Coordinates of C-alpha atoms (C1' of nucleotides) in Angstrom, one line a residue:
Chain A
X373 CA -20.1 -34.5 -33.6
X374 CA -17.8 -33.5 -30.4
X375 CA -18.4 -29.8 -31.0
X376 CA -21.5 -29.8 -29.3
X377 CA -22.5 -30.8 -25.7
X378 CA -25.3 -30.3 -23.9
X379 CA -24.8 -31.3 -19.8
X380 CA -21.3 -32.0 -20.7
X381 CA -20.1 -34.1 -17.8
X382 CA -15.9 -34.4 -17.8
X383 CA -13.7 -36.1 -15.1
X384 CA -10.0 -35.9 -14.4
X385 CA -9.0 -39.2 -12.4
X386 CA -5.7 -39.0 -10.8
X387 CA -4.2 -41.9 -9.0
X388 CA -2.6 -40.3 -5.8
X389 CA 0.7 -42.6 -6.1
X390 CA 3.1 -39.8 -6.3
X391 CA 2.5 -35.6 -7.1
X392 CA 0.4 -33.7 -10.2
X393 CA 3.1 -33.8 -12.7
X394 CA 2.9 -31.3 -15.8
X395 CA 1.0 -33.9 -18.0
X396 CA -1.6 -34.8 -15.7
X397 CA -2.0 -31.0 -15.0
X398 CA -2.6 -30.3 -19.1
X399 CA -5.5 -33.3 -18.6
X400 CA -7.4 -31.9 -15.7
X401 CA -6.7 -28.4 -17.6
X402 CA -8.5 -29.6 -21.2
X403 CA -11.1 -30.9 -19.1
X404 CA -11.8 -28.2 -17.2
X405 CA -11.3 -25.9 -20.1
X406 CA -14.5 -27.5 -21.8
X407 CA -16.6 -28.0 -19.0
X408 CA -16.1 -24.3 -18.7
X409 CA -16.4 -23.3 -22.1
X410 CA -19.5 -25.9 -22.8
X411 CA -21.7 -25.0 -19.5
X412 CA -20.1 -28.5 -18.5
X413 CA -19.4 -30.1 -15.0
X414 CA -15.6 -30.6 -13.8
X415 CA -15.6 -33.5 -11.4
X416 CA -12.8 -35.3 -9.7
X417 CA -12.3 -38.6 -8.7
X418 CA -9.5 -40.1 -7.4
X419 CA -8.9 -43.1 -8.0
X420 CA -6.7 -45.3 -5.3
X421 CA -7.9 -48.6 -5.2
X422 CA -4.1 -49.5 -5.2
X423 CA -4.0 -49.7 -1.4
X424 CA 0.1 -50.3 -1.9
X425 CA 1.0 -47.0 -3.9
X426 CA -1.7 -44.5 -2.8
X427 CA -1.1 -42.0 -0.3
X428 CA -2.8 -38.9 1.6
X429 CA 0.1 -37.3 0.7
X430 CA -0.5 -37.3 -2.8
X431 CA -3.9 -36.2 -2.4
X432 CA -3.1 -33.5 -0.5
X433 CA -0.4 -32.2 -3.0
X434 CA -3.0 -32.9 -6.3
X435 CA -5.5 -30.6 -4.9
X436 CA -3.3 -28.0 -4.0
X437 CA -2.1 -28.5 -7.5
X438 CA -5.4 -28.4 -8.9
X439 CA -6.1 -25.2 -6.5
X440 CA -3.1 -23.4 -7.7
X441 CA -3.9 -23.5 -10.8
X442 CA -7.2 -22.3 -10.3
X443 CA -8.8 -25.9 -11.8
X444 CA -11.9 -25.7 -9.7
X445 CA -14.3 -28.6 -10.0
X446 CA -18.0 -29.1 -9.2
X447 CA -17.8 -32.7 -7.8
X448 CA -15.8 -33.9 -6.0
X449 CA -13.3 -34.3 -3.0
X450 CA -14.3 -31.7 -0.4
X451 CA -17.3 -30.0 -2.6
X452 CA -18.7 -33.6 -2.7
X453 CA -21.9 -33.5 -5.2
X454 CA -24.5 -36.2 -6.4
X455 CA -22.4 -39.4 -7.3
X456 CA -20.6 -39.2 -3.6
X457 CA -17.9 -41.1 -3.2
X458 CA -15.5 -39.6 -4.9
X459 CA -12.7 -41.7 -4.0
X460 CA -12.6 -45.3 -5.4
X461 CA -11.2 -46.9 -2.0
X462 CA -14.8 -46.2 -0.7
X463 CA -17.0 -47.4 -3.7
X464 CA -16.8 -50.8 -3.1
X465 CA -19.8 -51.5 -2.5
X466 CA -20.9 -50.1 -5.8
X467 CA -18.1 -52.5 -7.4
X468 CA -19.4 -55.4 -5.9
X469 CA -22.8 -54.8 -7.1
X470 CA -22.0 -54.7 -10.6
X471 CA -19.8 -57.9 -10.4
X472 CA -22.5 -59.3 -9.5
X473 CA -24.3 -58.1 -12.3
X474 CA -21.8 -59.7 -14.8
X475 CA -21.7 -62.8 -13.0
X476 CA -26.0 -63.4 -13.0
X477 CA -26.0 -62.5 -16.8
X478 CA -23.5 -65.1 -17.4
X479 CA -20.6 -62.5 -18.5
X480 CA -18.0 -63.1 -15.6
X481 CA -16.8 -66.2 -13.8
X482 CA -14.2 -67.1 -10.9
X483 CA -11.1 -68.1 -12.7
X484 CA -10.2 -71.5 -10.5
X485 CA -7.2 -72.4 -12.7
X486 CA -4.6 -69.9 -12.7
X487 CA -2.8 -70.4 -9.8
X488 CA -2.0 -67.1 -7.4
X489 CA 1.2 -65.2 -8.5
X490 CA 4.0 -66.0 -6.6
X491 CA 4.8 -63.6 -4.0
X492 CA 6.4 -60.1 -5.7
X493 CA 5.9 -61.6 -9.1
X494 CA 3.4 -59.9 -11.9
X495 CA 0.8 -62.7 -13.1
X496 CA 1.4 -64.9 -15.9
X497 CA 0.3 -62.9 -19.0
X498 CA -3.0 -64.0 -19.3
X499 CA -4.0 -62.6 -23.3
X500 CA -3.9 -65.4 -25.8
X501 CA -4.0 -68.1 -23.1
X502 CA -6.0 -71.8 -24.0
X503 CA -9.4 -70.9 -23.8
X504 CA -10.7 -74.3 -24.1
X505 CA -9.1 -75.2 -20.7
X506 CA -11.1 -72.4 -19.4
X507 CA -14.7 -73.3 -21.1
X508 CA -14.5 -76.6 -19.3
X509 CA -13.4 -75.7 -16.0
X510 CA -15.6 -72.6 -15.6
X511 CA -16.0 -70.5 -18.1
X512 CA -19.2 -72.1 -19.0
X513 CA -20.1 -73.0 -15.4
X514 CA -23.3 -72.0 -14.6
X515 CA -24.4 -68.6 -13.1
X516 CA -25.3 -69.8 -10.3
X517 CA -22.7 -71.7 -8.9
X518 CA -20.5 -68.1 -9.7
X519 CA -22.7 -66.5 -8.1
X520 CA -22.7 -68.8 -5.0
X521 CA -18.9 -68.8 -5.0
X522 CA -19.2 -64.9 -5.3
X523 CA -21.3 -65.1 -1.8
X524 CA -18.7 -67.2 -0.2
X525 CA -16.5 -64.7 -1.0
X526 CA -14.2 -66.7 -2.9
X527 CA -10.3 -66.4 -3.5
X528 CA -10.9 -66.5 -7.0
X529 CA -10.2 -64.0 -9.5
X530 CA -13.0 -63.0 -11.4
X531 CA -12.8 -62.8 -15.1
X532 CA -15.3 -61.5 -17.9
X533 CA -16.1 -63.7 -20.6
X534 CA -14.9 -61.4 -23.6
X535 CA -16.7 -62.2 -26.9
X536 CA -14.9 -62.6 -29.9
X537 CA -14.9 -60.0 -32.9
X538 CA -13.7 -56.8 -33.0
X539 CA -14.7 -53.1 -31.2
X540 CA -14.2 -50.1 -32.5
X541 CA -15.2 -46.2 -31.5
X542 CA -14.5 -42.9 -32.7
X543 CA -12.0 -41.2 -30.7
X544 CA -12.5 -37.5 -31.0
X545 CA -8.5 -36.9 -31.7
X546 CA -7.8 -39.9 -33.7
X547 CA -10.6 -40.7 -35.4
X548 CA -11.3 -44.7 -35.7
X549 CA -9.9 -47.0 -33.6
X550 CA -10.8 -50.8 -34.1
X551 CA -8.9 -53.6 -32.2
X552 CA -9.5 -57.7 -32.4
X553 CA -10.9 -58.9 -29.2
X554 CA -8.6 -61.9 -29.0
X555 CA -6.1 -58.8 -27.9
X556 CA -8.4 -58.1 -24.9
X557 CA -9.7 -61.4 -23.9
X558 CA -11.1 -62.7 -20.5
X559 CA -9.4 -59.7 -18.5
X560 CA -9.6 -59.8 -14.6
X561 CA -12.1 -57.5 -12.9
X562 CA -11.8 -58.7 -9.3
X563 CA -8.6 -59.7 -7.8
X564 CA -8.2 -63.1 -5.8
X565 CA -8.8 -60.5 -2.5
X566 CA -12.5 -59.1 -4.2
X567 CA -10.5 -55.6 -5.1
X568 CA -11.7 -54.0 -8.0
X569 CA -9.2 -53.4 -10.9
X570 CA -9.0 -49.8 -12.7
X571 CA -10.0 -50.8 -16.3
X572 CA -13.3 -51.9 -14.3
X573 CA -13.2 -49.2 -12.1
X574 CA -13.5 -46.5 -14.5
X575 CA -15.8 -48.3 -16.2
X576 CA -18.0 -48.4 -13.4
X577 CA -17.5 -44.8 -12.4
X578 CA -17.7 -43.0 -15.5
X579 CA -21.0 -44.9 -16.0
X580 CA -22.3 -44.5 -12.3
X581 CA -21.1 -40.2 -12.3
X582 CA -22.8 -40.3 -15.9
X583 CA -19.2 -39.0 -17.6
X584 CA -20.1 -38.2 -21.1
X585 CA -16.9 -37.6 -22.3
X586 CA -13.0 -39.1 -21.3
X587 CA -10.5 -36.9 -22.4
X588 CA -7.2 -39.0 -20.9
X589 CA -3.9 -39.3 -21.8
X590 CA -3.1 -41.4 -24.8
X591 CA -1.7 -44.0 -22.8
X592 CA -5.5 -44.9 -21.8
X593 CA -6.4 -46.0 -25.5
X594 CA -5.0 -49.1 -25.4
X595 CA -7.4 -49.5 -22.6
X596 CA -10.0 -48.5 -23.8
X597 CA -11.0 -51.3 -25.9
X598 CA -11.0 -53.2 -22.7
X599 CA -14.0 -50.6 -20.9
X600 CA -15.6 -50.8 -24.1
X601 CA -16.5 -54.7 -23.7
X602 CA -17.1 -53.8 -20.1
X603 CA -19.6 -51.1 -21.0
X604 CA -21.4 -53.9 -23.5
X605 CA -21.6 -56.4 -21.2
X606 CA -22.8 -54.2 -18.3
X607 CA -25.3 -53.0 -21.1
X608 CA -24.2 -49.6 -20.7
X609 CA -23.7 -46.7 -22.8
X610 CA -20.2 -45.6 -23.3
X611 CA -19.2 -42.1 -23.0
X612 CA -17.3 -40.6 -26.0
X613 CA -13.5 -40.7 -26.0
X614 CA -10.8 -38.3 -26.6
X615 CA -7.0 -39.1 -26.3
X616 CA -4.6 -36.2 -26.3
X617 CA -0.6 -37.0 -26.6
X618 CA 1.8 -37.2 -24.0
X619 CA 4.2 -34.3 -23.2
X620 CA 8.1 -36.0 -23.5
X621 CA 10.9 -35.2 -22.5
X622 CA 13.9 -33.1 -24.2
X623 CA 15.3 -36.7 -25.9
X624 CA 11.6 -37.3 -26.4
X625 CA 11.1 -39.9 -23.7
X626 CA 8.4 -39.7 -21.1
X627 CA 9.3 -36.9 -19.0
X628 CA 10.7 -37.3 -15.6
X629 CA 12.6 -35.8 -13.0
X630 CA 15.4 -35.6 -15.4
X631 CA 13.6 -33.3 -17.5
X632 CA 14.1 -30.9 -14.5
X633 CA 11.0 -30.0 -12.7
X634 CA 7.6 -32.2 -12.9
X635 CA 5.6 -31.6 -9.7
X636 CA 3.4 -28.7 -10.9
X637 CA 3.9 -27.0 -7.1
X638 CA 7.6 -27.3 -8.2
X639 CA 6.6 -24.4 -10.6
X640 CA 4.3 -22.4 -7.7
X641 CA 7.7 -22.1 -6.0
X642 CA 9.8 -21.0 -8.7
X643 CA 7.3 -18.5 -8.9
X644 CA 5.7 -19.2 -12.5
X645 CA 2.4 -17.4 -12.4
X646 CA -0.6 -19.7 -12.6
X647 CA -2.1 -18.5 -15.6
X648 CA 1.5 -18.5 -17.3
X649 CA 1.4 -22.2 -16.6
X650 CA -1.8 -22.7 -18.1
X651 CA -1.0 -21.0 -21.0
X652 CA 1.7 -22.9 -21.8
X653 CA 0.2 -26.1 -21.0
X654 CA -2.8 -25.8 -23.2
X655 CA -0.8 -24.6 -25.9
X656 CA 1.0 -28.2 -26.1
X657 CA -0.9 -30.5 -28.3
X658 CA -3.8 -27.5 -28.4
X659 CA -4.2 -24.5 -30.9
X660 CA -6.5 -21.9 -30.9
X661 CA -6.5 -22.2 -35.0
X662 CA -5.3 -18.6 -35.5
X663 CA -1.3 -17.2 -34.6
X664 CA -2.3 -16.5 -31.1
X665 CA -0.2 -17.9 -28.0
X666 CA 0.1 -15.6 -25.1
X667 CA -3.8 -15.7 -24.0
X668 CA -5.1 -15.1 -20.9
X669 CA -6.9 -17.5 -19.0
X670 CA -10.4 -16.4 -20.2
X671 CA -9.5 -16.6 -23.9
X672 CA -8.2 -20.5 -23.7
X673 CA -12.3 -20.9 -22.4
X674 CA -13.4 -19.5 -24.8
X675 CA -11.2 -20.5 -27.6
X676 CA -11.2 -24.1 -26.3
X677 CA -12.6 -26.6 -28.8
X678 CA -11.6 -30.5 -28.9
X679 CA -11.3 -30.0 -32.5
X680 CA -8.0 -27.7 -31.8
X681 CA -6.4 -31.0 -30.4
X682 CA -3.7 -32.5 -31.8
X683 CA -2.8 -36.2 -32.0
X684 CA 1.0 -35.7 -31.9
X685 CA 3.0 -36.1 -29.2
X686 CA 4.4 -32.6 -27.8
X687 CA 7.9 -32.3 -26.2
X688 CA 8.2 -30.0 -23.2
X689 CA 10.2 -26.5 -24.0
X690 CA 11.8 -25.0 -20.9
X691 CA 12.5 -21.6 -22.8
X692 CA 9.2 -21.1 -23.9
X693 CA 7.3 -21.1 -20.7
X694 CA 10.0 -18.6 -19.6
X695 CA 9.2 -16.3 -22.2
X696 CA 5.3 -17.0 -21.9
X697 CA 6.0 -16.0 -18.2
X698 CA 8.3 -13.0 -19.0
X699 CA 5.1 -11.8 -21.9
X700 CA 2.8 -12.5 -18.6
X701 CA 4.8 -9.8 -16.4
X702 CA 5.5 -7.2 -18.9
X703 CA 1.7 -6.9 -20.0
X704 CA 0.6 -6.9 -16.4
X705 CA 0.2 -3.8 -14.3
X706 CA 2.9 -2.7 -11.9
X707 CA 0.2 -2.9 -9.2
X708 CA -0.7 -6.5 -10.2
X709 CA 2.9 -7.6 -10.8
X710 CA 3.9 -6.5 -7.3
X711 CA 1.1 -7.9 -5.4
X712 CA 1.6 -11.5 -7.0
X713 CA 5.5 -11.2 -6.6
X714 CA 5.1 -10.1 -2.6
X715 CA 5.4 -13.8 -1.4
X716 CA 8.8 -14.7 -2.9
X717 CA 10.2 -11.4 -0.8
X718 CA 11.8 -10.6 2.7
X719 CA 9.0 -8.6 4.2
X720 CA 11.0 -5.5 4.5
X721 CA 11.4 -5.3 0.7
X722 CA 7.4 -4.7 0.8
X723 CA 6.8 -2.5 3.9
X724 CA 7.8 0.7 2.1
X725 CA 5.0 0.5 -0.1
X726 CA 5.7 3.5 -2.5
X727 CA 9.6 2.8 -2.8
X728 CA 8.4 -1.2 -3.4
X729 CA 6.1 0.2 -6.4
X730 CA 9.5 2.3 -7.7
X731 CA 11.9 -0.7 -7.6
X732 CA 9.4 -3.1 -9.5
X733 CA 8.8 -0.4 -12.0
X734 CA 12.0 -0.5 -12.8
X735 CA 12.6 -4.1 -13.1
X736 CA 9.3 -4.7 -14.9
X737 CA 10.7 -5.8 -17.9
X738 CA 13.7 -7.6 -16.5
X739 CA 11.6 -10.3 -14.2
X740 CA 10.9 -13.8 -15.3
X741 CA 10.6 -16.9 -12.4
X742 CA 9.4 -14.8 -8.7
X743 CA 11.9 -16.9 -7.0
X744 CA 14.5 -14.7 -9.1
X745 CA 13.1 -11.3 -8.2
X746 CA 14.9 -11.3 -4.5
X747 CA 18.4 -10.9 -6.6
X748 CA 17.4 -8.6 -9.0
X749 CA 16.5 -5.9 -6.1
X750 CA 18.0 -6.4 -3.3
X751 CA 20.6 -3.5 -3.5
X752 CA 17.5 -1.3 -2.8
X753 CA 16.9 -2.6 0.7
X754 CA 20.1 -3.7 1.9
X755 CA 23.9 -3.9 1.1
X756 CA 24.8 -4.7 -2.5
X757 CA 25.9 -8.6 -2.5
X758 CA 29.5 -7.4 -4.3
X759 CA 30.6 -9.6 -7.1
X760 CA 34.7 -9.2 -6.9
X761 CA 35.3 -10.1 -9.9
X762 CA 33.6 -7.1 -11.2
X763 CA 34.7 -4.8 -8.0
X764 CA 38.2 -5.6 -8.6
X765 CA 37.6 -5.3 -13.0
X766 CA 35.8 -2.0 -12.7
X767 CA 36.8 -0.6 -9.4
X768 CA 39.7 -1.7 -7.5
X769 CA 41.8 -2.6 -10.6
X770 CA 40.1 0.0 -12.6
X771 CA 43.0 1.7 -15.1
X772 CA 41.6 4.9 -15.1
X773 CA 40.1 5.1 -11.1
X774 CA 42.3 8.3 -10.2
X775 CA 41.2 10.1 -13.3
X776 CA 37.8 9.3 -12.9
X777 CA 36.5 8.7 -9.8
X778 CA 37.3 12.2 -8.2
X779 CA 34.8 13.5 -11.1
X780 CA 32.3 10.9 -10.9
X781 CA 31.8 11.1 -6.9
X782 CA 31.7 15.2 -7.2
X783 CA 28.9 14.7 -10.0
X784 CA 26.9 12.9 -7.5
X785 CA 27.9 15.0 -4.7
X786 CA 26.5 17.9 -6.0
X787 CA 23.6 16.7 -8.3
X788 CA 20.6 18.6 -6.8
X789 CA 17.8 18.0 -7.3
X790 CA 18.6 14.3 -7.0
X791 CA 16.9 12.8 -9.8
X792 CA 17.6 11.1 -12.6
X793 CA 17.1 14.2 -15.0
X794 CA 19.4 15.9 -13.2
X795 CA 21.7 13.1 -12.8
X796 CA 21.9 12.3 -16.8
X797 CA 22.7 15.9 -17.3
X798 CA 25.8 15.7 -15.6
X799 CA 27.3 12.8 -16.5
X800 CA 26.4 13.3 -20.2
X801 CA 28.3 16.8 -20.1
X802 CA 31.2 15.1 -18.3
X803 CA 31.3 12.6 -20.8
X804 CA 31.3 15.1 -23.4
X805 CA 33.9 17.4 -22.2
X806 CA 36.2 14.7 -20.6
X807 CA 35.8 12.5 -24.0
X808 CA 34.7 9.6 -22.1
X809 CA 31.9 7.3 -23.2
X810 CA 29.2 6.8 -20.7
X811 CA 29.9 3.4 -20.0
X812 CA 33.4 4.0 -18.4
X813 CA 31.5 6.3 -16.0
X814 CA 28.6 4.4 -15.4
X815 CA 30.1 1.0 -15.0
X816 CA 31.7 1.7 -11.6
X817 CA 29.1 3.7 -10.7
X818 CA 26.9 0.8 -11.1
X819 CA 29.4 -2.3 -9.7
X820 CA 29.8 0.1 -6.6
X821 CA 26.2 0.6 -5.9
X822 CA 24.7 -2.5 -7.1
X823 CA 27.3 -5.2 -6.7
X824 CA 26.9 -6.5 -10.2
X825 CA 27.9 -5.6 -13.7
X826 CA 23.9 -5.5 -14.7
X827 CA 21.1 -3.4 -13.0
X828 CA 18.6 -0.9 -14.6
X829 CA 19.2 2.1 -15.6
X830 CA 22.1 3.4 -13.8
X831 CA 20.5 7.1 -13.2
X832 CA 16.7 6.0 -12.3
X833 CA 18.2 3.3 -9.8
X834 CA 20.5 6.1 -8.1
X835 CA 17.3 8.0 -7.6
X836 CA 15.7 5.4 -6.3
X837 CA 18.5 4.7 -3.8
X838 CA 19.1 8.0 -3.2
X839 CA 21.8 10.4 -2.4
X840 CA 23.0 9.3 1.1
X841 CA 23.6 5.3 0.4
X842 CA 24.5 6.0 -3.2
X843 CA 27.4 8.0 -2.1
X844 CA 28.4 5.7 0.7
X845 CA 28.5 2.9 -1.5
X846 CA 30.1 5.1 -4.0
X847 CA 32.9 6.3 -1.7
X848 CA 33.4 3.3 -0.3
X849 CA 35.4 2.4 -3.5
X850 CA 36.0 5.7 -5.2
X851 CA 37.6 8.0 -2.3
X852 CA 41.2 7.8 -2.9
Chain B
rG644 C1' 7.7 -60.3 -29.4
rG645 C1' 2.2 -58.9 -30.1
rC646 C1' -1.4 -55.0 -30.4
rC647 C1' -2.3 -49.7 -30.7
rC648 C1' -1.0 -44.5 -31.6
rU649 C1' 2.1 -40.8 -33.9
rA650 C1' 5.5 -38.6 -37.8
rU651 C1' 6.0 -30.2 -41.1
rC652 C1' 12.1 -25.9 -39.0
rG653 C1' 16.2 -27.8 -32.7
rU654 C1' 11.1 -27.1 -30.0
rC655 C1' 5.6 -25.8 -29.9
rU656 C1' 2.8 -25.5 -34.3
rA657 C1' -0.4 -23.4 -39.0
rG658 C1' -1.5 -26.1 -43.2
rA659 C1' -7.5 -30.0 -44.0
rG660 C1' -5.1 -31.9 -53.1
rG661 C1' -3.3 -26.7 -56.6
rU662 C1' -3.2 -20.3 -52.4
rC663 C1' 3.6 -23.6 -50.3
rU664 C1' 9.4 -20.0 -53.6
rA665 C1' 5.5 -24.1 -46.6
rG666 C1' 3.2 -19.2 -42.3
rG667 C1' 3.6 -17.9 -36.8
rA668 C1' 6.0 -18.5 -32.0
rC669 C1' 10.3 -19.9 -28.7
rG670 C1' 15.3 -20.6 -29.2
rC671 C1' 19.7 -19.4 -32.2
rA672 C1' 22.8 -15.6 -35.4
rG673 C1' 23.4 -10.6 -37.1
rC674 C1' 22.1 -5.5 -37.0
rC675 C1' 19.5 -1.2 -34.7
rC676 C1' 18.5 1.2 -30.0
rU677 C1' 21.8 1.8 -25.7
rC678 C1' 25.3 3.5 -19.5
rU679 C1' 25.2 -2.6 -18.4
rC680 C1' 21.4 -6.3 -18.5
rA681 C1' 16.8 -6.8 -20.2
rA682 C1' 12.8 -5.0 -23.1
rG683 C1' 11.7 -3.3 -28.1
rG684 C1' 12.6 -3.0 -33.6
rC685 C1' 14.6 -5.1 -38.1
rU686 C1' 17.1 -9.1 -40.8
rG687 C1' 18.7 -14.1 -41.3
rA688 C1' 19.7 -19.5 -41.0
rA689 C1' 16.3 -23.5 -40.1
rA690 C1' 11.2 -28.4 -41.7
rC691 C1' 7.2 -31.4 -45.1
rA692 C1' 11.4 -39.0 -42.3
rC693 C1' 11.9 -42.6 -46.6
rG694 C1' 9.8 -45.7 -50.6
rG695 C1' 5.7 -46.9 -53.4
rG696 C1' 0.9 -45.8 -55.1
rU697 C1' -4.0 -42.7 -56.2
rU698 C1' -4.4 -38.1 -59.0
rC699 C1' -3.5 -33.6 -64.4
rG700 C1' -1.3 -32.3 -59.5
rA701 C1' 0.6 -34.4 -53.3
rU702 C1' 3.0 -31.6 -47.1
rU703 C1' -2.1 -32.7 -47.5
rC704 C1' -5.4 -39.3 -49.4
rC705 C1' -3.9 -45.0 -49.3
rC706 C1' -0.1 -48.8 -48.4
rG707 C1' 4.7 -50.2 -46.8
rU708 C1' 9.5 -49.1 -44.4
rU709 C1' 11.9 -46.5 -40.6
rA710 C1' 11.8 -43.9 -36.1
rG711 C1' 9.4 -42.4 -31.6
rG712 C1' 5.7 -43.3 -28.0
rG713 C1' 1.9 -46.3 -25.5
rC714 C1' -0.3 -50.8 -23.8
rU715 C1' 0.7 -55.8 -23.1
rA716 C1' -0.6 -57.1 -14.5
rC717 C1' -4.9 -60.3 -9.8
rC718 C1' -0.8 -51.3 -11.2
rA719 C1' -3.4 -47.1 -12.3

RNA sequence: GGCCCUAUCGUCUAGAGGUCUAGGACGCAGCCCUCUCAAGGCUGAAACACGGGUUCGAUUCCCGUUAGGGCUACCA
């Protein structure tokens, strides 16, 4: 039953009270995954009727989110589309109109007995509260005196009159969820100041933009028996429902900053790649059904099915997204890889575009994060960033320095042509006729010329650098 | 506290009553390759939370316990 959709219609509905964190990222991304993979529509909405938290800011940085990761939608903020607006701060109006509703078919009156909270102080709990106190005062007034308070715009908050029973629906993960209305009861739709609350809100939106299905974080289905009476009493049609788990933390809490990074831009920076990111994200809590993991960004649409959802919470692994992003690099294209890694580098690295190409070649299979690349090649555009404790291990304080760096710098000397053929020749037949292993040869070679203990293979990187800066660098430790 | 959701290796997961001596991936350990670091190859350690049912038979179904998570606002 939610394998098939015809003008699917999906929403993702961030609040804008602080940045796109990873978990709201995987929600927009399952939505948008089967919009795409169904014919559907994607549409945002954000939802900021809380004057106090929301910000332009956060706006701002959720679409850029949203645009990094290439989460296009079809309504919405800037595309606008045929349910305009798309922000809940200017659909008042359309609030107010379906108050109204409620209160002229008897289903929502002014609460006139709880008094306002105290300044700074949440509300009194207001499930399980003495209903009969209510039903005389005015939970059985008339319609019409709500609706002439409603007029007077009255500083009143305005409740619905939840029935009694239970409701129950079919969530597409979970499968039936029933809860006892007593646990919802008469919940407030319109504050004391006529500003909508969210679980009406989204009610009225989803309805209104003609959503078909929710697919929301699982913290929503508590709330969701709430919209339901909502949707009844408006005489609505609810859409279908699907709750996906929660992404946690290392100790399994709800992640946070402590988890490390959160703000999906956090990971633009660090230079995941953006498909990397949505691999990785779809893959917690989603499966394909078959062994496969590292997909590209067209195989998630089209493997995408809600059935592949799974109702356990998933914990965030640090190491695997490094390896879905190291997977990414090695099966893309030198070409590919080096235009995507461009913006994390000094210009000058790029300018010489064929020597650029040569140095990435070489690294291919030693890049992860972007942000990392600057340190794996920089001794090919610029002095070597000397680590002394390796200068003075394999060079300065090197045992065997007067034995073998006279041989070593007169191999490179005179290697001609200067490749690395030529270059591997040599030293192998030093090593053989000296009875020296490689390694003793090569170590200082490469601390001298690279700074670091760790580089790529010593004789392709000499050619790359080629013979005049190899040798300074190399006699700038080895001439005795 | 009340209500709701969840429960397979450390982590992401496959498994939809017998195919499970429980499969894959990351990570970890060892080995191979090797000039270092990676990459790659091979091997290994590693899980059905617990207790009751149902059944000829439960990882798979039901109940309970425990644990974790969520909600419990005139926040979203």
């Amino acid at each position: 039953m939610f394998e098939h959709f015809d003008n699917l219609r999906v929403r993702f509905a961030p609040s804008p009270t602080g940045y796109l964190h990873i978990g709201g990222a995987r929600t927009a991304l399952f939505n948008w995954l089967l919009a795409r993979r169904h014919g559907g529509k994607f549409i945002l909405r954000i939802e900021d009727t809380d004057e106090l938290r929301s910000t332009e800011e956060a706006v701002g940085g959720i679409l850029e989110g949203l645009h990094w990761l290439g989460l296009n939608w079809d309504e919405g903020p800037d595309v606008g589309g045929p349910h305009e607006p798309y922000f809940q701060s200017r659909r008042r109006e359309i609030y107010h109109k379906y108050a109204r509703t409620l209160i002229e078919s008897g289903n929502a009156y002014f609460d006139t007995l709880t008094p306002p909270p105290a300044p700074g102080q949440k509300p009194a709990p207001q499930v399980g509260i003495d209903r009969r106190a209510y039903d005389a005062e005015s939970r059985n007034a008339p319609p019409d005196s709500q609706l002439e308070l409603f007029e007077k715009g009255a500083e009143f908050p305005l409740r619905i009159k939840c029935p009694q029973g239970t409701v129950s629906f079919q969530d597409a993960v979970r499968g039936e969820v029933a809860v006892n209305l007593d646990d919802v009861g008469d919940i407030v739709i319109l504050k004391r100041n006529g500003g909508p609350v969210y679980n009406f809100t989204v009610v009225v939106d989803d309805a209104d933009m003609a959503i078909n299905l929710v697919l929301r974080g699982e913290d929503h289905i508590s709330n969701t028996p709430k919209q339901l009476v909502i949707y009844n009493l408006l005489d609505l049609t609810p859409p279908k429902f699907a709750h996906v788990p929660l992404i946690l933390g290392s100790d399994k809490k709800r992640l946070s900053k402590r988890h490390g990074a959160t703000d999906i831009l956090e990971y633009k920076t660090q230079g995941y790649l953006r498909d990397v990111m949505i691999n990785f994200l779809a893959l917690i809590g989603w499966n394909p059904g078959d062994d496969r993991e590292v997909m590209s960004r067209d195989e998630l649409v089209s493997a995408f099915s809600i059935g592949g959802l799974g109702a356990s919470s998933g914990v965030y692994n640090q190491s695997k997204l490094d390896n879905f992003q190291g997977v990414h690099v090695r099966i893309m294209g030198v070409e590919d890889l080096s235009r995507l890694m461009q913006d994390f580098l000094p210009k000058e690295y790029t300018a010489d575009r064929e020597k650029y190409l040569e140095v990435v070649e070489l690294l291919h299979d030693r890049i992860v994060k972007f942000s990392e690349a600057e340190h794996l090649m920089h001794y090919f555009f610029g002095e070597p960033r000397y680590n002394e404790k390796m200068v003075k291990k394999f060079l300065t304080d090197n045992p065997n320095r007067e034995e073998l760096f006279p041989i070593i710098l007169e191999n490179v000397e005179e290697a001609d042509p200067f490749t690395a053929g030529q270059l591997e020749a040599r030293f192998r037949l030093v090593s053989k006729l000296k009875k020296v292993g490689l390694g003793k040869l090569l170590q200082p070679v490469r601390v001298a010329v690279t700074g670091d203990r760790m580089s790529p293979g010593m004789f392709e990187t000499l050619e790359v650098l080629g013979k005049d800066i190899s040798l300074k660098r190399l006699r700038r430790y080895m001439a005795l």
